[in-house]
mmCIF file of C-alpha atoms in Angstrom:
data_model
loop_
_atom_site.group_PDB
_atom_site.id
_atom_site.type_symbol
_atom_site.label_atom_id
_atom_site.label_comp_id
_atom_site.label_asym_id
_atom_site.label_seq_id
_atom_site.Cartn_x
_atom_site.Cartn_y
_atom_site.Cartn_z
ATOM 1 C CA UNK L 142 102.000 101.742 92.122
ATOM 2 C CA UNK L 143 102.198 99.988 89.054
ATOM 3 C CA UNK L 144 104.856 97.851 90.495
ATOM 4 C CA UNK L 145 102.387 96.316 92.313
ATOM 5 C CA UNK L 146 104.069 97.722 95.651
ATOM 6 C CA UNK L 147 101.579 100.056 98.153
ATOM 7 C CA UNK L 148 103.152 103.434 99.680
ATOM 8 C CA UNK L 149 101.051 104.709 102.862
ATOM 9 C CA UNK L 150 101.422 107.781 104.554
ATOM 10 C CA UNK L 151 99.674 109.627 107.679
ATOM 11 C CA UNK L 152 98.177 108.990 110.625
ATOM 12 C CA UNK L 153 99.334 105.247 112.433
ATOM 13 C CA UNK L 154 97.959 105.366 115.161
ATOM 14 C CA UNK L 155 96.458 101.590 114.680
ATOM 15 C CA UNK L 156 99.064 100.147 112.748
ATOM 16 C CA UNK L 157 97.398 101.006 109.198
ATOM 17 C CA UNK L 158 100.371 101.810 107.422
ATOM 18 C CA UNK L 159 101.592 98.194 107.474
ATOM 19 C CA UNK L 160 105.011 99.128 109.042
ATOM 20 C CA UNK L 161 104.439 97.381 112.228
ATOM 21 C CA UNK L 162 104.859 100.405 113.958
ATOM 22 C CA UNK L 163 102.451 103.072 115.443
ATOM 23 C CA UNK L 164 105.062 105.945 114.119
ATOM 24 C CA UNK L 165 102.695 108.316 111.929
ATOM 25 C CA UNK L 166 104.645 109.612 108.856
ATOM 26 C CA UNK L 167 104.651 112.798 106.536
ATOM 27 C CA UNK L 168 105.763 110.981 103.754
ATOM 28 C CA UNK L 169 104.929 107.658 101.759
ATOM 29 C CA UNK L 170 106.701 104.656 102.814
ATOM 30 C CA UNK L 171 106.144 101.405 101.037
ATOM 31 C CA UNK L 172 104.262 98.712 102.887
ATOM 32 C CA UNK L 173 106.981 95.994 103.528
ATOM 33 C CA UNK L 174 106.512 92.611 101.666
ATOM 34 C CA UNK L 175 103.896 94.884 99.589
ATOM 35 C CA UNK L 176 103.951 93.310 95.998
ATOM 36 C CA UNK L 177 101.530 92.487 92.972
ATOM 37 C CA UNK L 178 98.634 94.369 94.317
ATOM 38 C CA UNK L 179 96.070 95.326 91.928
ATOM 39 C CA UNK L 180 93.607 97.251 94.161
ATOM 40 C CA UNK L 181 93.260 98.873 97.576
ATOM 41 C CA UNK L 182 90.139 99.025 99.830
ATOM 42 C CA UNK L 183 90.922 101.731 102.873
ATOM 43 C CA UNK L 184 88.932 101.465 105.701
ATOM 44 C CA UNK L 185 89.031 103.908 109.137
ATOM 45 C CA UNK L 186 91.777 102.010 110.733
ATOM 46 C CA UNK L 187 92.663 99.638 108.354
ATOM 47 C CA UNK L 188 93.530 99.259 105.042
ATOM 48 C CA UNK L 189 92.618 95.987 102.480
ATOM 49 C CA UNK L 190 95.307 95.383 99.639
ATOM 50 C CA UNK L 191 94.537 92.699 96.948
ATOM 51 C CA UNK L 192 96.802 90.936 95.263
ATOM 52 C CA UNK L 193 96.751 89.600 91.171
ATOM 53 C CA UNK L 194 95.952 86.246 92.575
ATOM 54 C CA UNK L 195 93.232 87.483 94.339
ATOM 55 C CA UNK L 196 94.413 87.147 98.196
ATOM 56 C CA UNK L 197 93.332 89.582 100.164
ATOM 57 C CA UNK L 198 95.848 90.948 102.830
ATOM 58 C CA UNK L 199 95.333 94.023 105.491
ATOM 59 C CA UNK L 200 97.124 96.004 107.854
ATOM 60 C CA UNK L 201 95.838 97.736 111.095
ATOM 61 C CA UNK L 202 92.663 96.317 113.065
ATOM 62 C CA UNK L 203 90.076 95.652 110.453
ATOM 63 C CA UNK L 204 86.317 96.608 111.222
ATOM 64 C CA UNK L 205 85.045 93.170 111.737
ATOM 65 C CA UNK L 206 86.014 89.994 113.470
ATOM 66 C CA UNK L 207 87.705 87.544 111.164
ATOM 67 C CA UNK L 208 86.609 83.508 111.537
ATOM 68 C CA UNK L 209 90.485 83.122 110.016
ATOM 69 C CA UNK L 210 92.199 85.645 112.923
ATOM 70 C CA UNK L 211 95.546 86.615 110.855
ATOM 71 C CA UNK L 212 97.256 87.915 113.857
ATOM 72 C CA UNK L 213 98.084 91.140 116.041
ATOM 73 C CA UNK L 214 98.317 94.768 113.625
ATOM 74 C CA UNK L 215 101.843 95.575 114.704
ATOM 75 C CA UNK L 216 102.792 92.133 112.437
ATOM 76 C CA UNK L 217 102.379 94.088 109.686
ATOM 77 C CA UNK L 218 99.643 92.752 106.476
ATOM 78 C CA UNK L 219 98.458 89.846 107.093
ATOM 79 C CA UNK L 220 96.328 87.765 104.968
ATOM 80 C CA UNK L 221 92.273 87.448 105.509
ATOM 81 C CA UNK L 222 91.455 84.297 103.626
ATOM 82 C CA UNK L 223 87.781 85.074 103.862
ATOM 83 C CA UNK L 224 88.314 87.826 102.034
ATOM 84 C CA UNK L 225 90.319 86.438 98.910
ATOM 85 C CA UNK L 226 88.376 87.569 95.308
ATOM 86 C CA UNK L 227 86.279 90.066 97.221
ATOM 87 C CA UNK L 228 85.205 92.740 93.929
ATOM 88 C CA UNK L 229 84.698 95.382 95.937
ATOM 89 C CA UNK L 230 85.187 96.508 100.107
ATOM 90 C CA UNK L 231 83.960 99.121 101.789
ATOM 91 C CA UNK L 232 84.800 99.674 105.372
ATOM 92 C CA UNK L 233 84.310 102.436 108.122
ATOM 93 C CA UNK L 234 85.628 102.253 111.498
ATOM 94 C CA UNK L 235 83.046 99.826 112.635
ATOM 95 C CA UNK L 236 81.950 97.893 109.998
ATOM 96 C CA UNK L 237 82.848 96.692 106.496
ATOM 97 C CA UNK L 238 80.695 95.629 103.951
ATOM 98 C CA UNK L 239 82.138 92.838 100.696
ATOM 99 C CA UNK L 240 80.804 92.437 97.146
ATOM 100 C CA UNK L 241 81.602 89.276 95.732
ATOM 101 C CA UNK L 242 81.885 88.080 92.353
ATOM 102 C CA UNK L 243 78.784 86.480 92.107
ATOM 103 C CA UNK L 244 76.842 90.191 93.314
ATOM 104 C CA UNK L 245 76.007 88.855 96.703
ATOM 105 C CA UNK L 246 76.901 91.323 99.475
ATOM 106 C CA UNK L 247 78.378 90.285 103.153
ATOM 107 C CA UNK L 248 78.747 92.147 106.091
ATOM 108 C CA UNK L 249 80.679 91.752 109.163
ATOM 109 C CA UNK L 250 81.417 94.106 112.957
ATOM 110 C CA UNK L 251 78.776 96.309 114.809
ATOM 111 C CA UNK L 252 75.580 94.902 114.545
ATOM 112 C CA UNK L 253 73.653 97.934 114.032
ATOM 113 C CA UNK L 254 75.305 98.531 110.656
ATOM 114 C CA UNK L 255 75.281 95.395 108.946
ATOM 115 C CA UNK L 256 71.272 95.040 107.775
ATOM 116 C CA UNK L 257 70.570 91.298 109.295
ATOM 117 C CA UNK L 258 67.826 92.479 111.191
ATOM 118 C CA UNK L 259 68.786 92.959 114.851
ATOM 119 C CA UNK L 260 70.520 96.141 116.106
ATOM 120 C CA UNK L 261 72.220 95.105 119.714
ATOM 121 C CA UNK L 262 75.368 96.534 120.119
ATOM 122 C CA UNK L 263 78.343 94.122 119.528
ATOM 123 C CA UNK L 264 80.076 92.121 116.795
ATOM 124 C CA UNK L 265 79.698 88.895 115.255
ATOM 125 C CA UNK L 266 82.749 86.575 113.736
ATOM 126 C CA UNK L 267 83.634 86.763 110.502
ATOM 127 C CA UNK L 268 81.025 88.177 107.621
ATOM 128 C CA UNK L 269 77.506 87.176 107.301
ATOM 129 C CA UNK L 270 75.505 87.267 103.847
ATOM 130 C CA UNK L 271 72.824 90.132 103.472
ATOM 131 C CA UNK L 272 69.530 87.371 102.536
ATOM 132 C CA UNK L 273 67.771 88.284 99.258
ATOM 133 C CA UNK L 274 70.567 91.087 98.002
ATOM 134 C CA UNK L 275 71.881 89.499 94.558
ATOM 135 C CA UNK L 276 72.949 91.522 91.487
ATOM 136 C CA UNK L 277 75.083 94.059 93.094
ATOM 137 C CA UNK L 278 77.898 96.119 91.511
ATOM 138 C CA UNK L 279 79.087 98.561 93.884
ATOM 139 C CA UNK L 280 78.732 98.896 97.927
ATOM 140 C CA UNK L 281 79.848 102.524 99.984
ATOM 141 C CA UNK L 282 79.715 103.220 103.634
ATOM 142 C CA UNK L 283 80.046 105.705 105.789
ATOM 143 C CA UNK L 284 80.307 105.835 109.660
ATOM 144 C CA UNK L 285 76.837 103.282 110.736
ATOM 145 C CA UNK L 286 74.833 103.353 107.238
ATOM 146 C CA UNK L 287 75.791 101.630 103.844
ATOM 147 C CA UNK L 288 74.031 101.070 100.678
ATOM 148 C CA UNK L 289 74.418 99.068 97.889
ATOM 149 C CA UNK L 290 73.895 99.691 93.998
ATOM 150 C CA UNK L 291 71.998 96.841 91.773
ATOM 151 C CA UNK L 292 72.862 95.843 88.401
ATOM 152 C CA UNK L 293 68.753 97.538 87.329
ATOM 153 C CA UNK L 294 70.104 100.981 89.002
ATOM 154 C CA UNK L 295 68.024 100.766 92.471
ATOM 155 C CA UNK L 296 69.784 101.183 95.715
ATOM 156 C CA UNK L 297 69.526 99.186 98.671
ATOM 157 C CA UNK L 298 70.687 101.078 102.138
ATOM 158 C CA UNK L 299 70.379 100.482 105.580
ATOM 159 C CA UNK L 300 72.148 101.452 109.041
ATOM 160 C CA UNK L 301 71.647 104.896 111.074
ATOM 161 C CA UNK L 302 69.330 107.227 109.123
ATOM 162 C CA UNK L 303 69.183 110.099 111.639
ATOM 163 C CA UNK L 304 69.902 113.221 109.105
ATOM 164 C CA UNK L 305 67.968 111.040 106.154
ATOM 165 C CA UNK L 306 71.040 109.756 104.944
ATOM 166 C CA UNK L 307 69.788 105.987 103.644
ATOM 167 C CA UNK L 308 67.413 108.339 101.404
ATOM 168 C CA UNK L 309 64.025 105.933 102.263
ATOM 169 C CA UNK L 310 62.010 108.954 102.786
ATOM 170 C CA UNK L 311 62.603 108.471 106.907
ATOM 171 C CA UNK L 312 64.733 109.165 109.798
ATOM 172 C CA UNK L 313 64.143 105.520 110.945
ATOM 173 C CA UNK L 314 66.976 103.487 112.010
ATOM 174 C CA UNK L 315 67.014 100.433 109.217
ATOM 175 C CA UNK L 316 68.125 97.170 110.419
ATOM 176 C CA UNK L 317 67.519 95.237 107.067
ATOM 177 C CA UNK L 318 67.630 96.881 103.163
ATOM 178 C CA UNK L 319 65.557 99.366 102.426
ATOM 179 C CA UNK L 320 65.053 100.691 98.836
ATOM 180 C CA UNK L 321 66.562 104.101 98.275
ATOM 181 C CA UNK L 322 63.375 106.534 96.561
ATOM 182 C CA UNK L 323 63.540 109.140 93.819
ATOM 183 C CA UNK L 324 63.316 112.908 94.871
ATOM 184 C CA UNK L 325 59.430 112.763 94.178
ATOM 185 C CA UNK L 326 59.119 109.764 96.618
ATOM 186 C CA UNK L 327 56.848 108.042 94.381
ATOM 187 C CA UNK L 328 59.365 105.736 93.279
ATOM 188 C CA UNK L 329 62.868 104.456 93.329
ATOM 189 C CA UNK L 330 65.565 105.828 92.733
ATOM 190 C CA UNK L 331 67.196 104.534 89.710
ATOM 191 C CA UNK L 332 71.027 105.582 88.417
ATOM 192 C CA UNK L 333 71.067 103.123 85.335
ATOM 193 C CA UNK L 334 67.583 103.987 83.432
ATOM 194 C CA UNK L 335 68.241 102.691 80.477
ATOM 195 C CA UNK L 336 68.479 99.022 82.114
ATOM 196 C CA UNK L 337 64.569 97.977 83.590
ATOM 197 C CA UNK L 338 64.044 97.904 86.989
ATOM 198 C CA UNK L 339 63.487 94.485 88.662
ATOM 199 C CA UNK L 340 62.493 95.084 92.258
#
């Protein structure tokens, strides 16, 4: 609200409406201790809450491991340090993917989601930088794939690709970036034209 205050409502089954409880609710009911956010970030089971100063804070089990463990959901938000000044998050229920400030992009939880190149099941700790993504504006996710849009209009994607949804032109499973191609396939795909492409 423009109080600054965050009001959640629905399912709570893993504590993501920062009540500390696991009572699902009909209605909006303010986080408690909720004040001078500026932006949300939901995620499957969790939801990210920045505040003016930039901290970041979450409720419910987040879809990584953080290096900075803030404590058990039913505590209610809790701060992620590693997190703080993130522009952008997007997070499903196994992974979540940060844009910082400078247009790097970091990704953190199942390993076949997170484009660094390996694809055994598990985790790691905490977020790891994607190598050679710069000049990003906006990230998205969805389920295992995620993709990222550059400052020159390309897209970057990677993850599960079994209905075509990275749009590479494939049904290959991508474990590192992959540029996103036009409907022609003879080139990329580009959503800013009148900026030049520098791939």
């Amino acid at each position: 609200k423009s109080d600054g205050t965050v009001w959640t409502w629905g399912d709570n089954s893993f504590y993501q409406l920062g009540d500390g409880t696991q009572v699902s609710r009909n209605r909006p009911s303010q986080v408690p201790g909720s004040a001078n956010v500026t932006r949300i970030f939901p995620a499957a089971f969790a939801l990210f809450a920045q505040q003016a100063d930039g901290t970041m804070w979450v409720t419910g089990y987040p879809p990584f491991n953080p290096t900075n463990d803030p404590g058990p959901p039913e505590s209610g938000p809790r701060r992620i340090s590693e997190l703080d000044n993130a522009l952008q998050i997007a997070g499903s229920f196994q992974h979540i993917i940060v844009l910082k400030n400078d247009g790097t992009v970091w990704t953190g939880g199942f390993s076949g989601a997170l484009g660094l190149g390996f694809a055994n099941p598990g985790d790691i700790t905490g977020l790891a930088q994607l190598p050679g993504v710069t000049n990003v504006i906006s990230v998205a996710t969805s389920g295992l794939g995620a993709m990222a849009l550059r400052r020159d209009g390309t897209v970057l994607s990677w993850g599960l690709n079994n209905y075509g949804q990275l749009g590479d032109g494939t049904l290959a499973l991508q474990l590192t970036p992959v540029l996103v191609v036009n409907e022609t396939v003879d080139g990329p795909l580009d959503l800013i034209p009148e900026v030049a492409n520098n791939i």
